[in-house]
Short mmCIF file of C-alpha atoms and ligand atoms in Angstrom, two decimals:
data_model
loop_
_atom_site.label_atom_id
_atom_site.label_comp_id
_atom_site.label_asym_id
_atom_site.label_seq_id
_atom_site.Cartn_x
_atom_site.Cartn_y
_atom_site.Cartn_z
CA MET V 1 9.87 49.20 -2.42
CA GLN V 2 7.55 46.81 -4.30
CA PHE V 3 5.76 43.85 -2.76
CA SER V 4 8.44 41.10 -2.79
CA THR V 5 11.16 43.34 -1.82
CA GLN V 6 9.03 44.68 0.99
CA ALA V 7 7.98 41.10 2.16
CA ILE V 8 11.64 40.14 2.44
CA HIS V 9 13.42 43.37 3.64
CA SER V 10 10.95 45.87 5.25
CA GLY V 11 10.55 44.30 8.70
CA TYR V 12 14.05 43.12 9.44
CA THR V 13 17.67 44.00 8.88
CA PRO V 14 20.45 41.73 10.05
CA ASN V 15 22.09 43.09 13.08
CA GLU V 16 25.77 43.80 13.77
CA LEU V 17 26.01 41.30 16.47
CA ASP V 18 25.32 38.03 14.71
CA GLY V 19 24.36 38.93 11.10
CA ALA V 20 21.53 36.36 11.00
CA ILE V 21 19.84 36.82 7.62
CA ILE V 22 16.73 35.19 8.88
CA PRO V 23 14.80 36.71 11.85
CA PRO V 24 15.32 35.03 14.91
CA LEU V 25 12.50 33.16 16.75
CA HIS V 26 12.35 34.77 20.05
CA LEU V 27 10.61 32.35 22.49
CA SER V 28 11.29 34.10 25.75
CA THR V 29 8.23 35.00 27.61
CA THR V 30 9.79 37.70 29.69
CA PHE V 31 12.46 40.31 29.06
CA LYS V 32 15.20 41.92 31.40
CA PHE V 33 13.99 45.24 32.66
CA GLY V 34 15.37 48.30 30.99
CA ASN V 35 16.16 46.83 27.54
CA GLN V 36 16.37 49.33 24.75
CA ASN V 37 13.26 48.20 23.00
CA ASN V 38 11.11 48.29 26.27
CA TYR V 39 9.90 44.69 25.98
CA ASP V 40 8.55 43.34 29.22
CA TYR V 41 6.36 40.27 28.71
CA SER V 42 5.68 38.45 25.47
CA ARG V 43 1.87 38.93 25.50
CA SER V 44 2.31 42.63 25.25
CA GLY V 45 5.31 42.70 22.87
CA ASN V 46 7.43 40.01 21.14
CA PRO V 47 10.28 40.83 18.66
CA THR V 48 9.47 38.01 16.31
CA ARG V 49 5.74 38.93 16.27
CA GLU V 50 6.70 42.58 15.66
CA ILE V 51 8.72 41.88 12.69
CA LEU V 52 5.70 40.24 11.11
CA GLU V 53 3.50 43.10 12.15
CA LYS V 54 5.85 45.67 10.56
CA THR V 55 6.19 43.68 7.34
CA LEU V 56 2.51 42.82 6.63
CA SER V 57 1.22 46.24 7.63
CA SER V 58 3.66 47.76 5.15
CA LEU V 59 2.37 45.50 2.45
CA ASP V 60 -1.19 46.83 3.25
CA GLY V 61 0.14 50.42 2.97
CA ASN V 62 -0.50 50.95 6.71
CA THR V 63 1.59 52.21 9.48
CA HIS V 64 0.45 49.76 12.21
CA GLY V 65 -0.18 46.07 12.56
CA LEU V 66 -1.16 43.46 15.07
CA ALA V 67 -0.87 39.73 14.80
CA PHE V 68 -3.52 37.65 16.29
CA SER V 69 -4.08 33.98 17.22
CA SER V 70 -6.54 33.39 14.53
CA GLY V 71 -8.81 35.39 12.14
CA SER V 72 -11.67 34.65 14.57
CA SER V 73 -9.90 36.18 17.48
CA THR V 74 -9.21 39.24 15.29
CA LEU V 75 -12.81 39.63 14.88
CA ALA V 76 -13.57 39.20 18.43
CA THR V 77 -11.05 41.78 19.55
CA ILE V 78 -12.38 44.31 17.02
CA VAL V 79 -16.07 43.77 18.02
CA SER V 80 -15.09 44.61 21.58
CA LEU V 81 -14.58 48.29 20.41
CA LEU V 82 -18.28 48.48 20.60
CA ASP V 83 -19.75 50.40 23.42
CA PRO V 84 -23.25 49.64 24.68
CA GLY V 85 -25.93 50.75 22.07
CA GLU V 86 -23.41 50.78 19.09
CA LYS V 87 -23.79 48.30 16.30
CA ILE V 88 -21.77 46.18 13.87
CA LEU V 89 -23.21 46.07 10.23
CA PHE V 90 -22.18 43.06 8.25
CA SER V 91 -23.42 40.71 5.59
CA SER V 92 -24.58 37.18 5.96
CA ASP V 93 -22.72 36.32 2.76
CA ALA V 94 -19.51 36.23 4.78
CA TYR V 95 -17.24 33.76 6.28
CA GLY V 96 -19.20 31.18 8.28
CA GLY V 97 -17.40 31.93 11.57
CA THR V 98 -18.00 35.72 11.26
CA TYR V 99 -21.85 35.09 11.25
CA ARG V 100 -21.45 32.59 14.12
CA PHE V 101 -19.40 34.92 16.31
CA ILE V 102 -21.44 38.11 15.82
CA VAL V 103 -24.93 36.35 16.08
CA ASN V 104 -24.35 33.47 18.47
CA VAL V 105 -21.65 35.00 20.73
CA ALA V 106 -21.28 38.78 20.60
CA ALA V 107 -25.11 39.34 20.52
CA ARG V 108 -25.69 37.31 23.65
CA GLU V 109 -23.12 39.55 25.54
CA GLY V 110 -25.34 42.62 24.33
CA LYS V 111 -23.48 43.59 21.38
CA GLU V 112 -25.92 44.65 18.66
CA TYR V 113 -25.59 44.00 14.83
CA SER V 114 -27.62 44.63 11.60
CA ILE V 115 -27.22 42.60 8.51
CA THR V 116 -27.14 44.11 4.98
CA ASP V 117 -26.35 43.20 1.44
CA PHE V 118 -23.13 45.14 0.56
CA THR V 119 -23.81 44.86 -3.16
CA ASP V 120 -26.77 47.19 -2.59
CA LEU V 121 -25.16 50.30 -1.19
CA GLU V 122 -28.44 52.31 -1.17
CA GLU V 123 -29.88 49.76 1.26
CA THR V 124 -26.68 49.88 3.20
CA GLU V 125 -26.62 53.77 3.34
CA ALA V 126 -30.12 53.73 4.59
CA ILE V 127 -29.26 51.50 7.56
CA LEU V 128 -26.27 53.69 8.27
CA GLN V 129 -28.11 56.72 8.34
CA LYS V 130 -30.96 55.26 10.62
CA GLU V 131 -29.08 53.03 13.08
CA ASN V 132 -26.11 53.63 15.31
CA ILE V 133 -23.54 51.68 13.49
CA LYS V 134 -19.97 52.11 14.68
CA ILE V 135 -18.31 49.26 12.60
CA VAL V 136 -19.00 48.20 9.03
CA TRP V 137 -17.44 44.74 8.50
CA VAL V 138 -17.22 43.87 4.86
CA GLU V 139 -15.51 40.91 2.92
CA THR V 140 -14.73 41.57 -0.80
CA PRO V 141 -14.72 39.10 -2.60
CA THR V 142 -17.17 37.14 -0.28
CA ASN V 143 -16.87 33.70 0.83
CA PRO V 144 -18.04 31.50 -1.12
CA LEU V 145 -20.04 33.37 -3.81
CA LEU V 146 -17.17 35.81 -4.54
CA LYS V 147 -19.47 38.86 -4.66
CA VAL V 148 -17.59 42.10 -4.73
CA THR V 149 -18.36 45.56 -2.99
CA ASP V 150 -17.11 48.94 -4.13
CA ILE V 151 -14.72 49.81 -1.14
CA LYS V 152 -14.28 53.28 -2.04
CA LYS V 153 -18.07 53.92 -2.15
CA LEU V 154 -18.76 51.98 0.93
CA ALA V 155 -15.88 54.01 2.80
CA SER V 156 -17.47 57.13 1.90
CA ILE V 157 -21.01 56.33 3.15
CA THR V 158 -19.37 54.73 6.25
CA HIS V 159 -17.32 57.86 7.11
CA LYS V 160 -20.22 60.12 6.66
CA GLN V 161 -21.81 58.48 9.66
CA ASN V 162 -18.55 58.48 11.56
CA ALA V 163 -18.21 54.75 11.64
CA TYR V 164 -15.26 52.67 10.82
CA LEU V 165 -14.90 50.49 7.70
CA ILE V 166 -13.21 47.14 8.15
CA VAL V 167 -12.31 45.05 5.15
CA ASP V 168 -11.71 41.32 5.56
CA ASN V 169 -9.08 40.92 2.74
CA THR V 170 -8.46 37.26 3.16
CA PHE V 171 -9.47 36.20 -0.24
CA ALA V 172 -7.45 38.80 -2.31
CA SER V 173 -4.45 39.28 -0.07
CA PRO V 174 -2.45 42.43 -0.22
CA ILE V 175 -1.07 41.45 -3.56
CA PHE V 176 -4.38 41.58 -5.37
CA GLN V 177 -6.23 44.18 -3.38
CA GLN V 178 -5.24 47.28 -1.33
CA PRO V 179 -8.27 48.22 0.77
CA ALA V 180 -6.53 51.08 2.63
CA GLU V 181 -5.95 52.83 -0.58
CA TYR V 182 -9.71 52.91 -1.11
CA GLY V 183 -10.43 54.20 2.50
CA ALA V 184 -10.68 51.19 4.82
CA ASP V 185 -9.83 52.13 8.32
CA ILE V 186 -8.73 48.62 9.26
CA VAL V 187 -7.58 45.77 6.94
CA VAL V 188 -8.07 42.23 8.37
CA TYR V 189 -6.90 38.83 7.44
CA SER V 190 -7.12 35.25 8.39
CA THR V 191 -3.33 34.53 7.81
CA THR V 192 -4.15 30.80 8.02
CA LYS V 193 -5.05 31.11 4.36
CA TYR V 194 -2.96 32.95 1.55
CA ILE V 195 -0.56 34.94 3.91
CA ASN V 196 1.06 31.97 5.66
CA GLY V 197 -0.04 29.91 2.57
CA HIS V 198 1.30 26.47 3.70
CA SER V 199 -1.71 25.25 5.67
CA ASP V 200 0.42 24.77 8.85
CA SER V 201 -0.39 27.81 11.06
CA ILE V 202 -3.69 29.35 12.33
CA GLY V 203 -3.46 33.09 12.51
CA GLY V 204 -5.00 36.50 12.05
CA PHE V 205 -3.98 40.10 11.41
CA LEU V 206 -5.22 43.70 11.31
CA SER V 207 -3.38 46.80 10.00
CA THR V 208 -4.31 50.41 10.24
CA SER V 209 -2.88 53.83 9.89
CA ASN V 210 -5.13 55.25 12.66
CA LYS V 211 -2.78 55.53 15.47
CA GLU V 212 -5.56 55.99 18.16
CA LEU V 213 -7.53 52.97 16.81
CA TYR V 214 -4.33 50.95 16.82
CA GLN V 215 -3.60 51.81 20.51
CA ARG V 216 -7.04 50.89 21.61
CA LEU V 217 -6.84 47.59 19.57
CA LYS V 218 -3.32 46.78 21.01
CA PHE V 219 -4.83 47.47 24.62
CA LEU V 220 -7.82 45.11 23.91
CA GLN V 221 -5.53 42.42 22.45
CA ASN V 222 -3.14 42.55 25.32
CA ALA V 223 -6.22 42.43 27.72
CA TYR V 224 -7.68 39.44 26.04
CA GLY V 225 -4.49 37.74 25.11
CA THR V 226 -5.56 37.12 21.55
CA MET V 227 -2.02 37.58 20.20
CA LEU V 228 -0.06 35.21 17.86
CA SER V 229 2.54 32.80 19.32
CA PRO V 230 6.25 33.53 18.40
CA PHE V 231 6.57 30.31 16.39
CA ASP V 232 3.60 31.02 14.32
CA SER V 233 4.60 34.53 13.68
CA TRP V 234 7.93 33.10 12.47
CA LEU V 235 6.19 30.60 10.22
CA THR V 236 3.87 33.33 8.89
CA LEU V 237 6.84 35.50 8.17
CA ARG V 238 8.53 32.73 6.24
CA GLY V 239 5.35 32.07 4.09
CA LEU V 240 4.87 35.94 3.63
CA LYS V 241 8.11 36.05 1.67
CA THR V 242 6.86 34.04 -1.33
CA LEU V 243 3.25 35.58 -1.05
CA GLU V 244 3.70 37.52 -4.42
CA LEU V 245 5.04 34.42 -6.31
CA ARG V 246 2.36 32.20 -4.90
CA MET V 247 -0.46 34.61 -5.66
CA ALA V 248 0.63 34.86 -9.24
CA ARG V 249 0.54 31.14 -9.67
CA HIS V 250 -2.78 30.70 -7.80
CA GLY V 251 -4.40 33.38 -10.00
CA GLU V 252 -3.06 31.99 -13.18
CA ASN V 253 -4.12 28.52 -12.40
CA ALA V 254 -7.60 29.55 -11.10
CA GLU V 255 -8.22 31.77 -14.28
CA ALA V 256 -7.34 28.76 -16.32
CA LEU V 257 -9.59 26.38 -14.47
CA ALA V 258 -12.58 28.91 -14.29
CA HIS V 259 -12.56 29.22 -17.98
CA PHE V 260 -12.38 25.54 -18.44
CA LEU V 261 -15.30 24.78 -15.90
CA ASP V 262 -17.34 27.65 -17.29
CA LYS V 263 -17.46 25.82 -20.73
CA HIS V 264 -17.79 22.50 -19.33
CA PRO V 265 -21.40 20.81 -19.92
CA LYS V 266 -21.50 19.37 -16.36
CA THR V 267 -21.44 22.78 -14.60
CA SER V 268 -24.46 24.88 -14.37
CA LYS V 269 -22.85 27.85 -12.84
CA VAL V 270 -19.28 29.14 -12.20
CA TYR V 271 -18.53 32.06 -9.92
CA TYR V 272 -15.22 33.72 -10.62
CA PRO V 273 -14.71 37.36 -10.47
CA SER V 274 -13.29 37.93 -13.99
CA LEU V 275 -16.52 36.09 -15.41
CA PHE V 276 -18.86 38.76 -13.68
CA HIS V 277 -20.62 41.25 -15.98
CA GLY V 278 -22.47 44.55 -15.20
CA THR V 279 -21.72 46.35 -12.09
CA GLN V 280 -19.79 43.49 -10.38
CA GLY V 281 -17.48 43.05 -13.33
CA GLU V 282 -16.70 46.82 -13.15
CA ILE V 283 -15.93 46.76 -9.47
CA VAL V 284 -13.62 43.77 -10.03
CA LYS V 285 -11.82 45.84 -12.72
CA LYS V 286 -11.61 48.94 -10.65
CA GLN V 287 -10.26 47.71 -7.34
CA MET V 288 -8.72 44.16 -7.89
CA ARG V 289 -5.39 43.63 -9.61
CA HIS V 290 -6.37 40.05 -10.23
CA PRO V 291 -9.47 38.05 -9.69
CA GLY V 292 -7.80 35.62 -7.29
CA GLY V 293 -7.37 31.99 -6.70
CA MET V 294 -10.95 31.07 -5.61
CA ILE V 295 -13.69 29.61 -7.77
CA SER V 296 -17.22 28.33 -6.74
CA ILE V 297 -19.38 26.13 -8.95
CA GLU V 298 -22.63 24.47 -9.27
CA LEU V 299 -22.81 21.07 -11.06
CA ARG V 300 -25.93 20.38 -13.06
CA PRO V 301 -28.85 19.27 -11.04
CA ASP V 302 -28.72 15.66 -12.52
CA SER V 303 -25.04 15.13 -11.78
CA ASN V 304 -23.61 12.92 -9.16
CA VAL V 305 -21.73 15.39 -6.72
CA GLN V 306 -20.40 12.59 -4.37
CA ALA V 307 -18.97 10.55 -7.36
CA PHE V 308 -17.25 13.82 -8.57
CA LEU V 309 -15.65 14.39 -5.06
CA ASN V 310 -14.58 10.92 -4.92
CA ALA V 311 -12.89 10.87 -8.28
CA THR V 312 -10.61 13.99 -7.94
CA LYS V 313 -7.04 13.06 -7.13
CA TYR V 314 -5.57 16.40 -6.40
CA PHE V 315 -8.68 18.18 -4.74
CA PRO V 316 -9.21 16.66 -1.40
CA LEU V 317 -12.49 17.51 0.35
CA ALA V 318 -11.28 19.71 3.28
CA GLU V 319 -11.99 23.05 4.92
CA SER V 320 -9.79 26.11 4.55
CA LEU V 321 -8.14 27.74 1.51
CA GLY V 322 -5.20 29.65 0.19
CA GLY V 323 -2.72 26.91 0.84
CA ILE V 324 -0.20 25.79 -1.93
CA GLU V 325 -2.37 22.57 -2.33
CA SER V 326 -5.74 22.60 -4.11
CA LEU V 327 -8.87 21.85 -1.92
CA ILE V 328 -12.55 21.49 -2.44
CA ASP V 329 -15.10 22.57 0.11
CA HIS V 330 -18.81 21.98 0.37
CA PRO V 331 -20.00 25.15 2.22
CA ALA V 332 -23.51 23.88 3.16
CA THR V 333 -22.17 21.06 5.41
CA MET V 334 -18.77 22.32 6.05
CA THR V 335 -17.58 25.97 6.33
CA HIS V 336 -21.18 27.63 6.25
CA GLY V 337 -22.95 24.91 8.32
CA SER V 338 -23.28 27.53 11.18
CA ILE V 339 -25.47 29.71 9.04
CA PRO V 340 -29.16 28.58 9.30
CA LYS V 341 -30.59 26.95 5.96
CA GLU V 342 -33.13 29.60 5.37
CA GLU V 343 -30.52 32.41 5.62
CA ARG V 344 -28.19 30.32 3.27
CA GLU V 345 -30.95 30.06 0.61
CA LYS V 346 -31.65 33.82 0.98
CA ILE V 347 -28.12 34.58 -0.05
CA GLY V 348 -27.99 32.03 -2.83
CA LEU V 349 -25.87 29.62 -1.14
CA SER V 350 -27.28 26.26 -2.47
CA ASP V 351 -26.67 22.95 -0.93
CA SER V 352 -25.08 21.86 -4.28
CA LEU V 353 -22.51 24.64 -4.35
CA LEU V 354 -18.78 23.67 -4.30
CA ARG V 355 -16.00 26.03 -3.41
CA ILE V 356 -12.44 25.29 -4.98
CA SER V 357 -9.36 26.71 -3.52
CA VAL V 358 -6.88 26.48 -6.42
CA GLY V 359 -3.33 25.57 -5.42
CA ILE V 360 0.01 26.06 -7.15
CA GLU V 361 0.29 22.55 -8.72
CA ASN V 362 0.88 22.19 -12.39
CA ILE V 363 -2.07 23.50 -14.34
CA GLN V 364 -2.13 20.42 -16.81
CA ASP V 365 -2.32 18.07 -14.01
CA LEU V 366 -5.29 20.04 -12.46
CA LEU V 367 -7.04 20.30 -15.70
CA SER V 368 -6.85 16.65 -16.57
CA ASP V 369 -7.88 15.74 -12.87
CA LEU V 370 -11.03 17.79 -13.04
CA GLU V 371 -11.76 16.61 -16.54
CA SER V 372 -11.64 12.87 -15.62
CA ALA V 373 -13.69 13.60 -12.27
CA LEU V 374 -16.39 15.49 -14.15
CA LYS V 375 -16.82 12.51 -16.38
CA LYS V 376 -17.85 10.48 -13.33
CA ALA V 377 -20.28 13.06 -12.05
C1 LIG O 1 -10.76 31.53 7.49
C2 LIG O 1 -11.40 32.85 7.41
C3 LIG O 1 -11.68 33.58 8.71
C4 LIG O 1 -11.44 33.03 10.09
O1 LIG O 1 -10.01 32.77 10.38
P1 LIG O 1 -9.39 31.63 11.19
O2 LIG O 1 -7.95 31.92 11.17
O3 LIG O 1 -9.91 30.31 10.73
O4 LIG O 1 -10.06 32.00 12.62
C5 LIG O 1 -12.17 34.92 8.57
N1 LIG O 1 -12.49 35.37 7.44
C6 LIG O 1 -12.35 34.69 6.11
C7 LIG O 1 -12.70 35.33 4.88
C8 LIG O 1 -11.80 33.29 6.26
O5 LIG O 1 -11.53 32.76 5.13
#
């Protein structure tokens, strides 16, 4: 089965009893003892959530999946795999909430961490050899600078030290990147973004083909109560069915806007994976089917960022990404505000950086909107 067929058919088949084509929404919190599927209590297992888990893990090419209440609670549950003395290795060029949770929450509970730059795998390997790293958490492309990491190489140096590689695949989605194929032990998402895709449900997900790891994580999810609600599972499942179609349009629109912005005299920098040269460009070609739907830009220092933001009609200033509607984010004051300014500067995240989530609107409308807003900048 290919993506869309899998997204529509792999997790659910209409049953003999009622023949419903669309999976039912099971709100029941408890189940009569002795049922064939062994459901007992909805925190531990819910039929609607399990359809989502089957479907999305199969899109990742993995055998097991768990749906969480958010991308953040997925991270929190995974970090609790760490035993005392074991560390998580991550990059500060990551989603702001990832930094916030590891540094300001988990570390205070005694979980240890180290920070690296995953575009420098020599530095990363040196840390892995020296320190007791159990979990390597990488985002590729990163948020918001869209830097990419060679997943296959990182998996190989991670496994040499008997650590787990976890890839946050939120920006690419399973349509544009398949981390499990390159050796990731766990693939994670904030389903809030492209997977659900309609900006109306917060959720998270992990998939793995390591059964022992899955069982431990399922135990932890049940103990914490970090699972996704039946209604959000149902909504996410609905969004998932059009993921391939939406990604194609997000990608096509972003590619066109990135080239337009790159040539525009008012921009000084455009970050978009297909514009990358050298090693970064090679990694994009090697492991991504498409550079994706996200673009980051810097306007020329003499331009008026506020006037530009006020002048766009179809790009409201708002957090989040991956929905059908286009959005603009100002990382320094919004999504990445919890990363200290010195740390932001170190990773090249300037105060004038803008991140654009390109929606699925008509490309001519998006182009002419940006064109006229840039005139005011
Ligand atoms: C949004 C996001 C998260 C956090 O997910 P929530 O669903 O908001 O908790 C994690 N990683 C990335 C890359 C994200 O974009």
